[in-house]
Short mmCIF file of C-alpha atoms and ligand atoms in Angstrom, two decimals:
data_model
loop_
_atom_site.label_atom_id
_atom_site.label_comp_id
_atom_site.label_asym_id
_atom_site.label_seq_id
_atom_site.Cartn_x
_atom_site.Cartn_y
_atom_site.Cartn_z
CA UNK K 37 3.05 4.16 23.59
CA UNK K 38 -0.10 2.29 22.86
CA UNK K 39 0.54 -1.02 21.53
CA UNK K 40 -1.20 -0.38 18.20
CA UNK K 41 0.33 2.76 17.54
CA UNK K 42 1.72 3.05 14.29
CA UNK K 43 5.70 3.50 13.72
CA UNK K 44 5.65 5.56 10.53
CA UNK K 45 9.44 4.66 9.86
CA UNK K 46 8.74 0.99 9.98
CA UNK K 47 6.07 1.23 7.38
CA UNK K 48 7.43 0.56 3.48
CA UNK K 49 6.90 3.18 0.88
CA UNK K 50 3.72 2.16 -0.12
CA UNK K 51 2.21 1.79 3.26
CA UNK K 52 3.53 5.05 4.36
CA UNK K 53 2.06 6.93 1.48
CA UNK K 54 -1.41 5.17 2.19
CA UNK K 55 -0.57 6.08 6.31
CA UNK K 56 -0.12 9.71 5.28
CA UNK K 57 -3.44 10.09 3.31
CA UNK K 58 -4.94 8.96 6.36
CA UNK K 59 -3.09 11.43 8.55
CA UNK K 60 -3.66 14.13 6.20
CA UNK K 61 -7.38 13.26 6.23
CA UNK K 62 -7.17 13.24 9.85
CA UNK K 63 -5.37 16.51 9.92
CA UNK K 64 -2.17 15.43 11.67
CA UNK K 65 0.23 17.89 11.01
CA UNK K 66 3.41 16.44 13.01
CA UNK K 67 2.90 12.91 11.45
CA UNK K 68 2.50 14.55 7.97
CA UNK K 69 5.99 16.30 8.73
CA UNK K 70 7.55 13.26 9.92
CA UNK K 71 6.19 11.11 6.77
CA UNK K 72 7.76 13.74 4.62
CA UNK K 73 11.40 13.62 6.20
CA UNK K 74 11.08 9.88 6.25
CA UNK K 75 10.27 9.78 2.45
CA UNK K 76 13.23 12.42 1.85
CA UNK K 77 15.50 10.37 3.90
CA UNK K 78 14.60 7.10 1.67
CA UNK K 79 15.59 9.43 -1.46
CA UNK K 80 12.29 10.39 -2.87
CA UNK K 81 12.37 13.57 -4.57
CA UNK K 82 10.59 16.45 -3.19
CA UNK K 83 8.64 16.95 -6.07
CA UNK K 84 7.51 13.09 -5.84
CA UNK K 85 6.46 13.79 -2.24
CA UNK K 86 4.37 16.92 -2.91
CA UNK K 87 2.62 15.43 -5.82
CA UNK K 88 2.16 11.80 -4.61
CA UNK K 89 1.80 11.87 -1.06
CA UNK K 90 0.63 15.33 -0.15
CA UNK K 91 -1.60 16.36 -3.35
CA UNK K 92 -2.99 12.73 -3.41
CA UNK K 93 -4.03 12.82 -0.02
CA UNK K 94 -5.53 16.31 -0.44
CA UNK K 95 -7.66 14.92 -3.70
CA UNK K 96 -9.39 12.28 -1.05
CA UNK K 97 -10.03 15.14 1.27
CA UNK K 98 -11.41 17.33 -1.89
CA UNK K 99 -13.92 14.39 -2.69
CA UNK K 100 -15.21 13.99 0.74
CA UNK K 101 -15.59 17.49 1.13
CA UNK K 102 -17.54 17.84 -2.12
CA UNK K 103 -19.78 14.78 -0.78
CA UNK K 104 -20.47 16.21 2.22
CA UNK K 105 -18.57 13.70 4.41
CA UNK K 106 -15.84 16.28 5.54
CA UNK K 107 -17.01 19.79 6.71
CA UNK K 108 -14.78 23.06 6.95
CA UNK K 109 -13.26 22.54 10.39
CA UNK K 110 -11.69 19.13 9.35
CA UNK K 111 -10.70 20.51 5.56
CA UNK K 112 -8.76 23.27 7.45
CA UNK K 113 -6.90 20.78 9.81
CA UNK K 114 -6.19 18.84 6.33
CA UNK K 115 -5.12 22.10 4.75
CA UNK K 116 -2.89 22.89 7.99
CA UNK K 117 -1.30 19.56 7.89
CA UNK K 118 -0.48 19.89 4.15
CA UNK K 119 1.11 23.19 4.96
CA UNK K 120 3.17 21.46 7.44
CA UNK K 121 4.59 19.19 4.60
CA UNK K 122 4.96 21.59 2.12
CA UNK K 123 7.11 24.06 4.58
CA UNK K 124 9.58 21.41 4.60
CA UNK K 125 9.60 20.58 0.97
CA UNK K 126 9.69 24.63 0.03
CA UNK K 127 13.49 25.08 0.35
CA UNK K 128 14.29 21.92 -1.06
CA UNK K 129 12.42 22.96 -4.02
CA UNK K 130 13.89 26.20 -4.39
CA UNK K 131 17.43 24.83 -4.05
CA UNK K 132 17.70 23.74 -7.42
CA UNK K 133 20.37 26.51 -8.24
CA UNK K 134 18.77 27.34 -11.38
CA UNK K 135 19.72 30.68 -12.77
CA UNK K 136 16.77 33.47 -12.44
CA UNK K 137 14.56 33.03 -15.53
CA UNK K 138 11.77 35.44 -14.69
CA UNK K 139 9.77 37.21 -12.30
CA UNK K 140 6.11 36.18 -11.37
CA UNK K 141 3.58 38.23 -8.96
CA UNK K 142 0.77 35.75 -8.05
CA UNK K 143 -2.32 36.05 -5.87
CA UNK K 144 -5.57 34.26 -5.42
CA UNK K 145 -8.30 36.76 -6.25
CA UNK K 146 -10.78 38.63 -4.34
CA UNK K 147 -13.49 36.94 -2.31
CA UNK K 148 -11.26 33.62 -2.49
CA UNK K 149 -9.27 32.40 0.66
CA UNK K 150 -8.09 28.74 -0.96
CA UNK K 151 -4.10 29.25 -1.20
CA UNK K 152 -2.85 25.54 -1.18
CA UNK K 153 -2.70 25.45 -4.64
CA UNK K 154 -1.07 28.72 -5.36
CA UNK K 155 1.51 28.30 -2.80
CA UNK K 156 2.25 24.97 -4.74
CA UNK K 157 2.57 26.96 -7.71
CA UNK K 158 4.64 29.49 -6.00
CA UNK K 159 7.12 26.56 -4.69
CA UNK K 160 7.55 24.94 -7.90
CA UNK K 161 8.22 28.37 -9.77
CA UNK K 162 10.63 29.15 -7.11
CA UNK K 163 12.38 25.56 -7.70
CA UNK K 164 12.55 26.34 -11.44
CA UNK K 165 14.45 29.55 -10.79
CA UNK K 166 11.46 32.22 -10.89
CA UNK K 167 11.46 35.17 -8.57
CA UNK K 168 8.06 34.73 -6.79
CA UNK K 169 5.99 37.68 -5.10
CA UNK K 170 3.11 36.37 -3.24
CA UNK K 171 0.33 38.25 -2.73
CA UNK K 172 -1.52 36.03 -0.57
CA UNK K 173 -5.16 35.49 -0.67
CA UNK K 174 -8.36 37.72 -1.45
CA UNK K 175 -6.87 40.25 -3.80
CA UNK K 176 -8.65 43.10 -4.90
CA UNK K 177 -7.69 44.57 -8.42
CA UNK K 178 -5.76 47.32 -6.72
CA UNK K 179 -3.61 44.96 -5.06
CA UNK K 180 -2.49 43.46 -8.10
CA UNK K 181 -2.05 46.44 -9.86
CA UNK K 182 0.30 48.20 -7.01
CA UNK K 183 2.32 45.05 -7.21
CA UNK K 184 2.72 45.23 -10.93
CA UNK K 185 4.00 48.77 -10.49
CA UNK K 186 6.61 48.12 -7.75
CA UNK K 187 7.42 44.79 -8.50
CA UNK K 188 7.66 45.18 -12.70
CA UNK K 189 7.06 40.91 -13.03
CA UNK K 190 7.24 39.17 -16.40
CA UNK K 191 4.20 37.25 -15.30
CA UNK K 192 0.96 37.80 -13.18
CA UNK K 193 -0.24 34.76 -11.99
CA UNK K 194 -4.10 34.48 -10.59
CA UNK K 195 -5.79 31.64 -8.94
CA UNK K 196 -9.30 30.63 -8.14
CA UNK K 197 -10.97 27.83 -6.49
CA UNK K 198 -14.61 29.12 -6.49
CA UNK K 199 -16.85 29.48 -9.75
CA UNK K 200 -18.13 32.70 -8.01
CA UNK K 201 -14.82 34.12 -7.51
CA UNK K 202 -13.27 32.94 -11.02
CA UNK K 203 -15.08 35.72 -12.96
CA UNK K 204 -12.88 38.29 -10.96
CA UNK K 205 -9.85 37.16 -13.01
CA UNK K 206 -11.66 38.96 -15.87
CA UNK K 207 -12.34 41.84 -13.83
CA UNK K 208 -8.33 42.33 -13.41
CA UNK K 209 -7.38 41.72 -16.81
CA UNK K 210 -9.95 44.21 -18.10
CA UNK K 211 -8.80 46.75 -16.01
CA UNK K 212 -5.08 46.18 -17.21
CA UNK K 213 -6.62 46.69 -20.70
CA UNK K 214 -8.24 49.72 -19.74
CA UNK K 215 -5.03 51.10 -18.26
CA UNK K 216 -3.21 50.14 -21.51
CA UNK K 217 -0.64 47.94 -19.71
CA UNK K 218 -2.21 44.45 -20.55
CA UNK K 219 0.32 43.53 -23.10
CA UNK K 220 3.28 44.41 -20.71
CA UNK K 221 2.71 40.87 -18.57
CA UNK K 222 2.04 37.19 -19.43
CA UNK K 223 -0.98 36.53 -17.64
CA UNK K 224 -1.15 32.78 -16.19
CA UNK K 225 -4.65 31.63 -14.33
CA UNK K 226 -5.19 28.45 -12.65
CA UNK K 227 -7.66 26.85 -10.08
CA UNK K 228 -9.60 23.69 -10.22
CA UNK K 229 -12.81 25.24 -11.54
CA UNK K 230 -11.17 26.84 -14.71
CA UNK K 231 -10.38 25.40 -18.25
CA UNK K 232 -8.74 26.29 -21.10
CA UNK K 233 -11.95 27.77 -22.63
CA UNK K 234 -12.37 30.05 -19.73
CA UNK K 235 -8.75 31.14 -19.64
CA UNK K 236 -9.00 32.19 -23.40
CA UNK K 237 -12.15 33.84 -22.73
CA UNK K 238 -11.22 36.22 -20.32
CA UNK K 239 -8.10 37.18 -22.18
CA UNK K 240 -5.44 35.32 -20.19
CA UNK K 241 -2.03 34.03 -22.01
CA UNK K 242 -2.85 30.54 -20.61
CA UNK K 243 -4.72 28.16 -18.24
CA UNK K 244 -2.35 25.92 -16.29
CA UNK K 245 -4.06 22.94 -14.82
CA UNK K 246 -1.43 22.22 -12.29
CA UNK K 247 1.73 23.52 -11.01
CA UNK K 248 3.91 21.56 -13.19
CA UNK K 249 1.84 23.06 -16.28
CA UNK K 250 2.38 26.70 -14.89
CA UNK K 251 6.37 26.06 -14.67
CA UNK K 252 6.51 24.87 -18.25
CA UNK K 253 3.90 27.42 -19.84
CA UNK K 254 5.85 30.22 -17.53
CA UNK K 255 9.10 29.13 -19.13
CA UNK K 256 8.37 28.82 -22.84
CA UNK K 257 6.27 32.08 -22.72
CA UNK K 258 8.96 34.14 -20.92
CA UNK K 259 11.44 32.55 -23.28
CA UNK K 260 9.33 34.13 -26.13
CA UNK K 261 8.91 37.50 -24.51
CA UNK K 262 12.62 37.94 -24.05
CA UNK K 263 13.18 37.06 -27.63
CA UNK K 264 11.01 39.47 -28.83
CA UNK K 265 12.50 41.80 -26.85
CA UNK K 266 16.09 40.95 -28.11
CA UNK K 267 14.67 40.54 -31.72
CO1 LIG G 622 -13.13 25.07 -0.22
N1 LIG G 622 -14.14 24.62 -1.86
N2 LIG G 622 -14.54 26.15 0.13
N3 LIG G 622 -12.01 25.10 1.22
N4 LIG G 622 -12.09 23.66 -0.65
C1 LIG G 622 -13.51 23.73 -3.09
C2 LIG G 622 -12.71 24.47 -3.95
C3 LIG G 622 -14.76 22.84 -3.51
C4 LIG G 622 -14.40 22.30 -5.08
C5 LIG G 622 -15.05 21.70 -2.46
C6 LIG G 622 -16.37 21.13 -2.84
O1 LIG G 622 -17.54 21.44 -2.85
N5 LIG G 622 -15.98 19.81 -3.72
C7 LIG G 622 -16.33 23.97 -3.56
C8 LIG G 622 -16.32 24.98 -4.47
C9 LIG G 622 -17.30 24.67 -5.41
C10 LIG G 622 -17.56 25.57 -6.50
O2 LIG G 622 -17.18 26.84 -6.53
N6 LIG G 622 -17.96 25.05 -7.45
C11 LIG G 622 -15.53 24.86 -2.17
C12 LIG G 622 -16.15 25.42 -1.41
C13 LIG G 622 -17.76 25.37 -1.64
C14 LIG G 622 -15.87 26.39 -0.24
C15 LIG G 622 -16.86 27.42 0.90
C16 LIG G 622 -17.59 28.08 -0.04
C17 LIG G 622 -17.22 26.44 1.72
C18 LIG G 622 -18.17 26.97 3.01
O3 LIG G 622 -17.62 27.83 3.54
N7 LIG G 622 -19.45 26.41 2.57
C19 LIG G 622 -15.71 27.97 1.51
C20 LIG G 622 -15.20 29.13 0.48
C21 LIG G 622 -14.00 30.08 1.36
C22 LIG G 622 -13.89 31.49 0.32
O4 LIG G 622 -12.74 31.28 -0.36
N8 LIG G 622 -14.48 32.31 0.65
C23 LIG G 622 -14.31 27.05 1.31
C24 LIG G 622 -13.44 27.16 2.13
C25 LIG G 622 -12.17 26.06 2.37
C26 LIG G 622 -11.29 25.94 3.44
C27 LIG G 622 -11.04 27.20 4.11
C28 LIG G 622 -11.96 24.93 4.25
C29 LIG G 622 -10.07 25.25 2.75
C30 LIG G 622 -8.95 26.25 2.31
C31 LIG G 622 -7.86 26.24 3.08
C32 LIG G 622 -6.67 26.88 2.33
O5 LIG G 622 -6.66 26.77 0.97
N9 LIG G 622 -5.67 27.29 3.09
C33 LIG G 622 -10.82 24.45 1.46
C34 LIG G 622 -10.37 23.60 0.49
C35 LIG G 622 -8.91 22.87 0.98
C36 LIG G 622 -10.91 23.25 -0.35
C37 LIG G 622 -10.75 21.73 -1.36
C38 LIG G 622 -11.08 20.78 -0.34
C39 LIG G 622 -9.17 21.20 -1.68
C40 LIG G 622 -8.73 22.64 -2.42
C41 LIG G 622 -6.71 22.59 -2.49
O6 LIG G 622 -6.48 23.01 -1.80
N10 LIG G 622 -6.48 21.37 -3.41
C42 LIG G 622 -11.50 21.99 -2.56
C43 LIG G 622 -11.75 20.68 -3.39
C44 LIG G 622 -10.92 20.51 -4.60
O7 LIG G 622 -10.43 21.43 -5.03
N11 LIG G 622 -11.33 19.17 -4.92
C45 LIG G 622 -12.50 22.87 -2.13
C46 LIG G 622 -5.12 20.86 -3.64
C47 LIG G 622 -4.39 22.10 -4.50
C48 LIG G 622 -3.19 21.40 -4.78
O8 LIG G 622 -5.05 22.18 -5.84
O9 LIG G 622 -5.89 24.33 -5.60
O10 LIG G 622 -6.75 23.16 -7.69
P1 LIG G 622 -5.80 23.55 -6.39
O11 LIG G 622 -4.35 23.81 -7.22
C49 LIG G 622 -3.79 23.21 -8.50
C50 LIG G 622 -4.15 23.55 -9.85
O12 LIG G 622 -5.59 24.20 -9.95
C51 LIG G 622 -3.28 24.70 -10.17
O13 LIG G 622 -2.31 24.14 -9.64
C52 LIG G 622 -2.52 23.81 -8.17
C53 LIG G 622 -1.28 22.56 -7.93
O14 LIG G 622 -1.27 21.63 -9.01
N12 LIG G 622 -3.64 26.16 -9.90
C54 LIG G 622 -2.72 27.05 -10.54
C55 LIG G 622 -4.02 26.53 -8.76
N13 LIG G 622 -3.97 28.01 -9.05
C56 LIG G 622 -3.21 28.00 -9.60
C57 LIG G 622 -2.68 29.59 -10.38
C58 LIG G 622 -1.94 29.27 -11.12
C59 LIG G 622 -1.45 28.27 -11.75
C60 LIG G 622 -2.07 26.98 -11.66
O15 LIG G 622 -1.54 30.65 -11.81
C61 LIG G 622 -0.51 31.02 -12.54
#
C-alpha cells in the first residue's frame, strides 16, 4: 500500500462524502461500494446515501460533462461506479416491508440510453411498496403497449434525458389516446430537461422532478384512482 493511499474508513462523514464525490468522478466502482458500506455501518439511511453521496457526486460529473471537461468514456465509468453503489442500496430501499400499494411499468424512451435516474425512481418506488416492471432503455411505443397489456399496471412511467428524445413521450401518450386506453393509466414523466409545463402540454398526469416526488405523486394519484373505483 502506498504511503499516501486514503483509507476511507478513517475519514469522518464529511470527508468521506467528499472523497466519494472524487471517486465517483474518477469512476472508481470498488471505492464507491466501500464508501456506501461504511456509511451504512455508520447508521446512514440508504436514502441519504443515495441522495447526498451518490446523486450529489453525479451532479458534479453532469456539470463537467456539460462544460466539456469530461467526455463520454469518463461519464460511463462514473455511471458504472454509481450503479455499484446503487446495487448495494437497492435491496435495502426495497426492504421497508410496506404493503403493495400499486404497480408501475417504467422505461426510458426510444433513442435514449440514460437509465440512472429511471433506476433510482424504480428503486424508490419499490421501497415505497410499489411493484415495478422496468423495461430498460430505448423503448419504442410498441414496447410500452405490450407491457401495459401484459402487466396491467396502475402507472406508466417514462424517462427522457435528452431534449431530442423527450417529445417521444407525447408519441406514446397520443398512441394511448388513439387506442382509447389513455385513462386506464396514470402517466408520470420525468428527466432533467422536462418541466411541469411540458408534462401538461403532452398530456401526462404529472411531471416528477425527482424520485422522491415520483413516489409522493404516485401514492397520491393511485390513492385517488382506487377511491374513484371504490366509490
Ligand atoms: Co448524457 N447527456 N449523453 N450520458 N448525460 C446529459 C443528459 C446532458 C444534459 C449532459 C450535458 O450536456 N450537460 C446532455 C443532454 C443535453 C440535452 O439534451 N439538452 C447529454 C448528452 C448530450 C448525451 C449524448 C448525446 C452525448 C454524446 O454522445 N455526444 C449521449 C446520448 C446517448 C443517448 O441516450 N442516445 C449521452 C450519453 C451519456 C452516457 C452514456 C455517457 C451516460 C449515461 C449512462 C447511463 O445512464 N447508464 C450519460 C450521463 C451519465 C449524463 C449525465 C452526466 C448524468 C445523467 C444522470 O444520470 N443524472 C447528464 C447530465 C445531467 O443530467 N446533469 C447527461 C443523475 C440522475 C439521478 O438524474 O437522470 O435527471 P436524472 O434523474 C432524476 C430526475 O430527472 C427524475 O428522477 C431522477 C432521480 O431523482 N427522473 C424521473 C428521471 N427519470 C424519471 C422518470 C420518472 C420520474 C422521475 O417517471 C415516473
